[in-house]
PDB file of C-alpha atoms in Angstrom:
ATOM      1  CA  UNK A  58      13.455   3.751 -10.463  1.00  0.00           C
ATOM      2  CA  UNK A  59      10.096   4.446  -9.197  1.00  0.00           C
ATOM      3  CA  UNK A  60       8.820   2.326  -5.788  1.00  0.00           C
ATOM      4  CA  UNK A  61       5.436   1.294  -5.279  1.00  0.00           C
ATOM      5  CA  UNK A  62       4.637  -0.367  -1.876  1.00  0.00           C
ATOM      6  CA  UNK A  63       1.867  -2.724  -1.196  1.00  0.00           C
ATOM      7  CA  UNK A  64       0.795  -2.364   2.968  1.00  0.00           C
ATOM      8  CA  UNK A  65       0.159  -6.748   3.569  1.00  0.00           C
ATOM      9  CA  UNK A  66      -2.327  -7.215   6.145  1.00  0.00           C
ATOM     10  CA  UNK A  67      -1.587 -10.018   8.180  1.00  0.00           C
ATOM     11  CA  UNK A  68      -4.257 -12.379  10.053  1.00  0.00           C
ATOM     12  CA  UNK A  69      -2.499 -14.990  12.032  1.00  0.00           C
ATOM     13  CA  UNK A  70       0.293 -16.365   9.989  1.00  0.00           C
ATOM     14  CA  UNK A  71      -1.305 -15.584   6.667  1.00  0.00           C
ATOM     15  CA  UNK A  72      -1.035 -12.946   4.466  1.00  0.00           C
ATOM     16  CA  UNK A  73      -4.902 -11.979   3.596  1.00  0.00           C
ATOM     17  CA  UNK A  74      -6.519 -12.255   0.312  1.00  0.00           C
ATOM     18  CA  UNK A  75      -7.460  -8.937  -0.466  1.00  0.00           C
ATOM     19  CA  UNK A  76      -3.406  -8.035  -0.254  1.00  0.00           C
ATOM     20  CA  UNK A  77      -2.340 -10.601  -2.408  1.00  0.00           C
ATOM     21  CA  UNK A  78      -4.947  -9.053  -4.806  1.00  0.00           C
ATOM     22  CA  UNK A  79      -3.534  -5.480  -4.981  1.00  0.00           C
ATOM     23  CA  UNK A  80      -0.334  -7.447  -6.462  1.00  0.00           C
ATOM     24  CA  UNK A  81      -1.943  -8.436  -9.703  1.00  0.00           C
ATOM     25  CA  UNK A  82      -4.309  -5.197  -9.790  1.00  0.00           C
ATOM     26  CA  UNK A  83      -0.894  -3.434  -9.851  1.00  0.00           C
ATOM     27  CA  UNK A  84       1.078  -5.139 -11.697  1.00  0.00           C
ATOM     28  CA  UNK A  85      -0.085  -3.512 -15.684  1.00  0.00           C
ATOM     29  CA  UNK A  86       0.776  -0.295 -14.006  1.00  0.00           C
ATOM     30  CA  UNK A  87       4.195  -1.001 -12.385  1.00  0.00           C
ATOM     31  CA  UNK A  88       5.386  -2.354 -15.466  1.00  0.00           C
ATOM     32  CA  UNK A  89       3.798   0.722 -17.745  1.00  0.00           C
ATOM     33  CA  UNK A  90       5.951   2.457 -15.131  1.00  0.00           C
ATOM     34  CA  UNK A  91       8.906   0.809 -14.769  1.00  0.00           C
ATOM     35  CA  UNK A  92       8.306   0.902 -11.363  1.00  0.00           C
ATOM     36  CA  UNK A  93       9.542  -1.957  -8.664  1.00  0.00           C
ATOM     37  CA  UNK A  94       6.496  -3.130  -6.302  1.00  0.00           C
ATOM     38  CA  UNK A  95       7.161  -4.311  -2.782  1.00  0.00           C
ATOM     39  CA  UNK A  96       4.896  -5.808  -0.013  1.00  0.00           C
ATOM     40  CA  UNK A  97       5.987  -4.037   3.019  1.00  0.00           C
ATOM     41  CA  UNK A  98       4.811  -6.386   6.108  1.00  0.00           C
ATOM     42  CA  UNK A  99       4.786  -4.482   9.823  1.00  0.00           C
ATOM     43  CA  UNK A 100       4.956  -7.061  12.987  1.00  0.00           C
ATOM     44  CA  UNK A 101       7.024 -10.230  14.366  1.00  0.00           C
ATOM     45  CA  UNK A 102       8.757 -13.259  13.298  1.00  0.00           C
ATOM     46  CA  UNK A 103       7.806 -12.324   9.432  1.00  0.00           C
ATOM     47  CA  UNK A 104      11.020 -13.952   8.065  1.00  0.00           C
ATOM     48  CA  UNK A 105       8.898 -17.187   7.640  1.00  0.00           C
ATOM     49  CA  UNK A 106       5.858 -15.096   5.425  1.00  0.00           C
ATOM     50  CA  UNK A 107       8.150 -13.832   2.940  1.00  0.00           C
ATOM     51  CA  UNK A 108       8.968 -17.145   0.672  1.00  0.00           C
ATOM     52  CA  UNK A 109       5.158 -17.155   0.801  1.00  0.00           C
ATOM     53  CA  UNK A 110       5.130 -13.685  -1.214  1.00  0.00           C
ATOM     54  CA  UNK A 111       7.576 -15.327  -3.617  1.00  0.00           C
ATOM     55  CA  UNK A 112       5.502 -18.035  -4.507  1.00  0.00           C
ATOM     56  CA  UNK A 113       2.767 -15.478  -4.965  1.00  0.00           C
ATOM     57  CA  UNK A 114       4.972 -13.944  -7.798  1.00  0.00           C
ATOM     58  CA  UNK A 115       6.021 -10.906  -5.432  1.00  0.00           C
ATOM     59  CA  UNK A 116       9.777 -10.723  -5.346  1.00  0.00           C
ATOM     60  CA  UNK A 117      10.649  -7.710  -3.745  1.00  0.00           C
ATOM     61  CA  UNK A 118       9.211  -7.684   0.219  1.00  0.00           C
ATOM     62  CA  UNK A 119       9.880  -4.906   3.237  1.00  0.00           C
ATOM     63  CA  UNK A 120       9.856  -6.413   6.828  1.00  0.00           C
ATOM     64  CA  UNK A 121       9.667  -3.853   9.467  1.00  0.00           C
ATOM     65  CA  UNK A 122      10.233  -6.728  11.982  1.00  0.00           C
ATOM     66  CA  UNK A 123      10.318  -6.133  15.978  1.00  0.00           C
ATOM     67  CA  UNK A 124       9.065  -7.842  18.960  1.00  0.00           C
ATOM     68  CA  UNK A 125       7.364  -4.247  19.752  1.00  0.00           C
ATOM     69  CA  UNK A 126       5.144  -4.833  16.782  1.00  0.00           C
ATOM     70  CA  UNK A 127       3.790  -8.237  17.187  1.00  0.00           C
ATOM     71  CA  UNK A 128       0.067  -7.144  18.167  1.00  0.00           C
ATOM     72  CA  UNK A 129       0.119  -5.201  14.421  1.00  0.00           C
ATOM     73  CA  UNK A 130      -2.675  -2.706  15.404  1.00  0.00           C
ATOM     74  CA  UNK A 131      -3.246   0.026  12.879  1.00  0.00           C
ATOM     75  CA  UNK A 132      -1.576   3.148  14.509  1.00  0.00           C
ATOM     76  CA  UNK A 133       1.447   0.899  14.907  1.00  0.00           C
ATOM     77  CA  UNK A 134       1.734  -0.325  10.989  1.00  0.00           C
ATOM     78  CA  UNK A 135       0.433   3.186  10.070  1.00  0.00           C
ATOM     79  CA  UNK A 136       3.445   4.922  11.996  1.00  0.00           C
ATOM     80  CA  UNK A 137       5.990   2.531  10.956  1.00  0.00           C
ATOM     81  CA  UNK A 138       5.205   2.411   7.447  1.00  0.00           C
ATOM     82  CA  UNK A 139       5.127   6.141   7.257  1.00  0.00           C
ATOM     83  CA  UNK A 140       8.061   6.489   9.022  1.00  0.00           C
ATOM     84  CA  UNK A 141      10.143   4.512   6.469  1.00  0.00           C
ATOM     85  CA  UNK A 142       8.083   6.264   3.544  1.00  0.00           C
ATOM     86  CA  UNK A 143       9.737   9.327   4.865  1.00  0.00           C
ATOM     87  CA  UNK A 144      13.071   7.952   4.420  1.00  0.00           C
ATOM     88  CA  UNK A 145      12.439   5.687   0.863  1.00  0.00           C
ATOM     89  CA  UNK A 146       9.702   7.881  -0.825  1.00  0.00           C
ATOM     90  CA  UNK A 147       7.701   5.617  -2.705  1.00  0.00           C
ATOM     91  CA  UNK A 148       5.602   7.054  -5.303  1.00  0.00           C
ATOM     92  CA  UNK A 149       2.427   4.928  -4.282  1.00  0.00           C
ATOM     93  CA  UNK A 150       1.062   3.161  -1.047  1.00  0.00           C
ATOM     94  CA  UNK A 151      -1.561   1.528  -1.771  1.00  0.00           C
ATOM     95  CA  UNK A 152      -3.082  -0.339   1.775  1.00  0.00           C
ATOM     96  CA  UNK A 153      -6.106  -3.499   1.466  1.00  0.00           C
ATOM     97  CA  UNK A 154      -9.986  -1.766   0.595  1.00  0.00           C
ATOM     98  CA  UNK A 155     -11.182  -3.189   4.093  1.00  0.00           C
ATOM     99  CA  UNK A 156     -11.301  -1.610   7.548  1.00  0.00           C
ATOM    100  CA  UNK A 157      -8.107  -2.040   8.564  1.00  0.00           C
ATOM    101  CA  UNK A 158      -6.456  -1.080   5.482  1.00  0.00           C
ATOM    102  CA  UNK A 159      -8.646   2.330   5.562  1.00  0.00           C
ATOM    103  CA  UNK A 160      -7.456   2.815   8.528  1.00  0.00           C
ATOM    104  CA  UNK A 161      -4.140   2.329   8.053  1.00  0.00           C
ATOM    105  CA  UNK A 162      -4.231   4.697   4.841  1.00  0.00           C
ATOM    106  CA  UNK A 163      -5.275   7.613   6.806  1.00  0.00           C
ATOM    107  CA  UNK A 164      -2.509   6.599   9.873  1.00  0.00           C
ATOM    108  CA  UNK A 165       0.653   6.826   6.734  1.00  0.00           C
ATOM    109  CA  UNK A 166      -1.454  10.019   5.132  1.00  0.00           C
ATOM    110  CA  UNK A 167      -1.760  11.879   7.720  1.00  0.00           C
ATOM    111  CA  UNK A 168       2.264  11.094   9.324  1.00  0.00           C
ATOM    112  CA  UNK A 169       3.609  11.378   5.449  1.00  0.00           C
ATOM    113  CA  UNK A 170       1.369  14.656   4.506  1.00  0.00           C
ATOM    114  CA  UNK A 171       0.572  12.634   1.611  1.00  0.00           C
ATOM    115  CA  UNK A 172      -3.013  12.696  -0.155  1.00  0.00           C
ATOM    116  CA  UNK A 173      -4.905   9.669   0.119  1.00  0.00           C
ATOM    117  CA  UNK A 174      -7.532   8.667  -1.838  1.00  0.00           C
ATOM    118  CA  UNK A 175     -10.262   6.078  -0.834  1.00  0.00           C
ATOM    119  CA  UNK A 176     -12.239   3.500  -2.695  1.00  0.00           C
ATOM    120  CA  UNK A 177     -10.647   2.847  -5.803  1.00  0.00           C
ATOM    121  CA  UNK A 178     -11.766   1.352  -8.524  1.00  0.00           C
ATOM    122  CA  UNK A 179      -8.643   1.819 -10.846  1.00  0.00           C
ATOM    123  CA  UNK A 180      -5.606   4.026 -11.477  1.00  0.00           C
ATOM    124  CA  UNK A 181      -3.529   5.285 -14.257  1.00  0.00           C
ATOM    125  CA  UNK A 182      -0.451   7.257 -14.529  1.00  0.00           C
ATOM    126  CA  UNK A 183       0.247  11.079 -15.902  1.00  0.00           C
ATOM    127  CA  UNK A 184       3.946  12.208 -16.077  1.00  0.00           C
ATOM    128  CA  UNK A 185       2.238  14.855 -13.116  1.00  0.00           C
ATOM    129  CA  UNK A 186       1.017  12.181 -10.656  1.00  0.00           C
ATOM    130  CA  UNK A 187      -1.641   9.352 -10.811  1.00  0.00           C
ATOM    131  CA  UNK A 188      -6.095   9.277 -11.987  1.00  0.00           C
ATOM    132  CA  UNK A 189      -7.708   7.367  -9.724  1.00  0.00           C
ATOM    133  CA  UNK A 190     -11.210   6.683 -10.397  1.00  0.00           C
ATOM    134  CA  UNK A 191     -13.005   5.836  -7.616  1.00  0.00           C
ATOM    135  CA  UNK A 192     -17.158   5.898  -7.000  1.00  0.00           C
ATOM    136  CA  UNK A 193     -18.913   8.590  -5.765  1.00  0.00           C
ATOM    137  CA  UNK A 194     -22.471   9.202  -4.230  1.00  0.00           C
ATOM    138  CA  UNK A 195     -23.798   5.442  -3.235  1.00  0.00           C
ATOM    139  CA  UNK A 196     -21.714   4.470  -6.273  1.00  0.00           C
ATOM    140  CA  UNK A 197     -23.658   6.410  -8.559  1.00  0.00           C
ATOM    141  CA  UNK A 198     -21.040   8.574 -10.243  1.00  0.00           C
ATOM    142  CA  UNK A 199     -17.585   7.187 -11.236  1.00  0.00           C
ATOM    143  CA  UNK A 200     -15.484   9.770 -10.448  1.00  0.00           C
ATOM    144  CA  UNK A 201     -11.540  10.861 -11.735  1.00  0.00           C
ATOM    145  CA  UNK A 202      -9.650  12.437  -9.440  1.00  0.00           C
ATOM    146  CA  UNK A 203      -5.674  13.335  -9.617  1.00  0.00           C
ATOM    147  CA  UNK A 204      -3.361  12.742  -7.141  1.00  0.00           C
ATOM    148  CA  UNK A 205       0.721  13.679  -7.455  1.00  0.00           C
ATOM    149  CA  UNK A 206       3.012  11.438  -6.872  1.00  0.00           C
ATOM    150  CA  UNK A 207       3.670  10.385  -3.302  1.00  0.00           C
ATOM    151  CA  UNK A 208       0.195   9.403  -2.640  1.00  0.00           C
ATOM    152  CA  UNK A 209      -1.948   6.602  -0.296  1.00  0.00           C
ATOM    153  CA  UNK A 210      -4.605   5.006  -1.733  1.00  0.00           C
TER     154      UNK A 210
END
């Protein structure tokens, strides 16, 4: 079975908006692929935020849980997640379109070796790897570009 992994962004006790949106924006693909998604959440005391993710509709959730990780800066969720990408190998990580989640793209991308590909607009699968389309020059061009599998977006 094929993994895809959603990188939540916490604020506070909440899970943010624009993560709980990459659920349903993936969800036509995961099923095309028959491929499981899970939210992976980095930090402490996350036991509590996970029914939360199950009311969203998300049943499958990663906690990378330690008191070391309770200030959740971007190095640290970018290392962690990429160290346990190493181990699983999900086909996709896909990270929040906001600072933080651009940051922590290029943290997992650069520790996995994996290509990452910013500002999508929408992605398809190939038997080779994934089209993203994502806009280019001011948003002037919509652009395709391929990525294999194993890739940060």
């Amino acid at each position: 079975m094929k993994h895809f992994w959603i990188v939540g962004q916490l604020v506070g006790n909440q899970v943010t908006e624009a993560s709980a949106e990459l659920l349903g924006s993936l969800h036509e693909l995961a099923v095309e692929q028959l491929a499981e998604v899970a939210v992976v959440l980095v930090g402490s005391d996350l036991k509590m935020r996970a029914p939360t993710l199950g009311r969203m509709g998300q049943p499958m959730t990663i906690l990378i849980e330690s008191e070391n990780l309770k200030n959740r800066d971007t190095e640290v969720v970018g290392r962690e997640v990429a160290d346990l990408a190493a181990k699983r190998k999900p086909e996709l990580i896909i990270t929040p379109h906001n600072q933080w989640g651009l940051e922590v793209a290029a943290k997992i991308s650069a520790r996995t070796k994996n290509p990452l590909v910013t500002d999508v607009q929408s992605i398809s699968a190939r038997e080779d790897g994934f089209i993203a389309e994502r806009y280019a020059f001011g948003g002037q061009i919509l652009s395709k570009v391929w990525t294999p599998h194993s890739s940060v977006l």
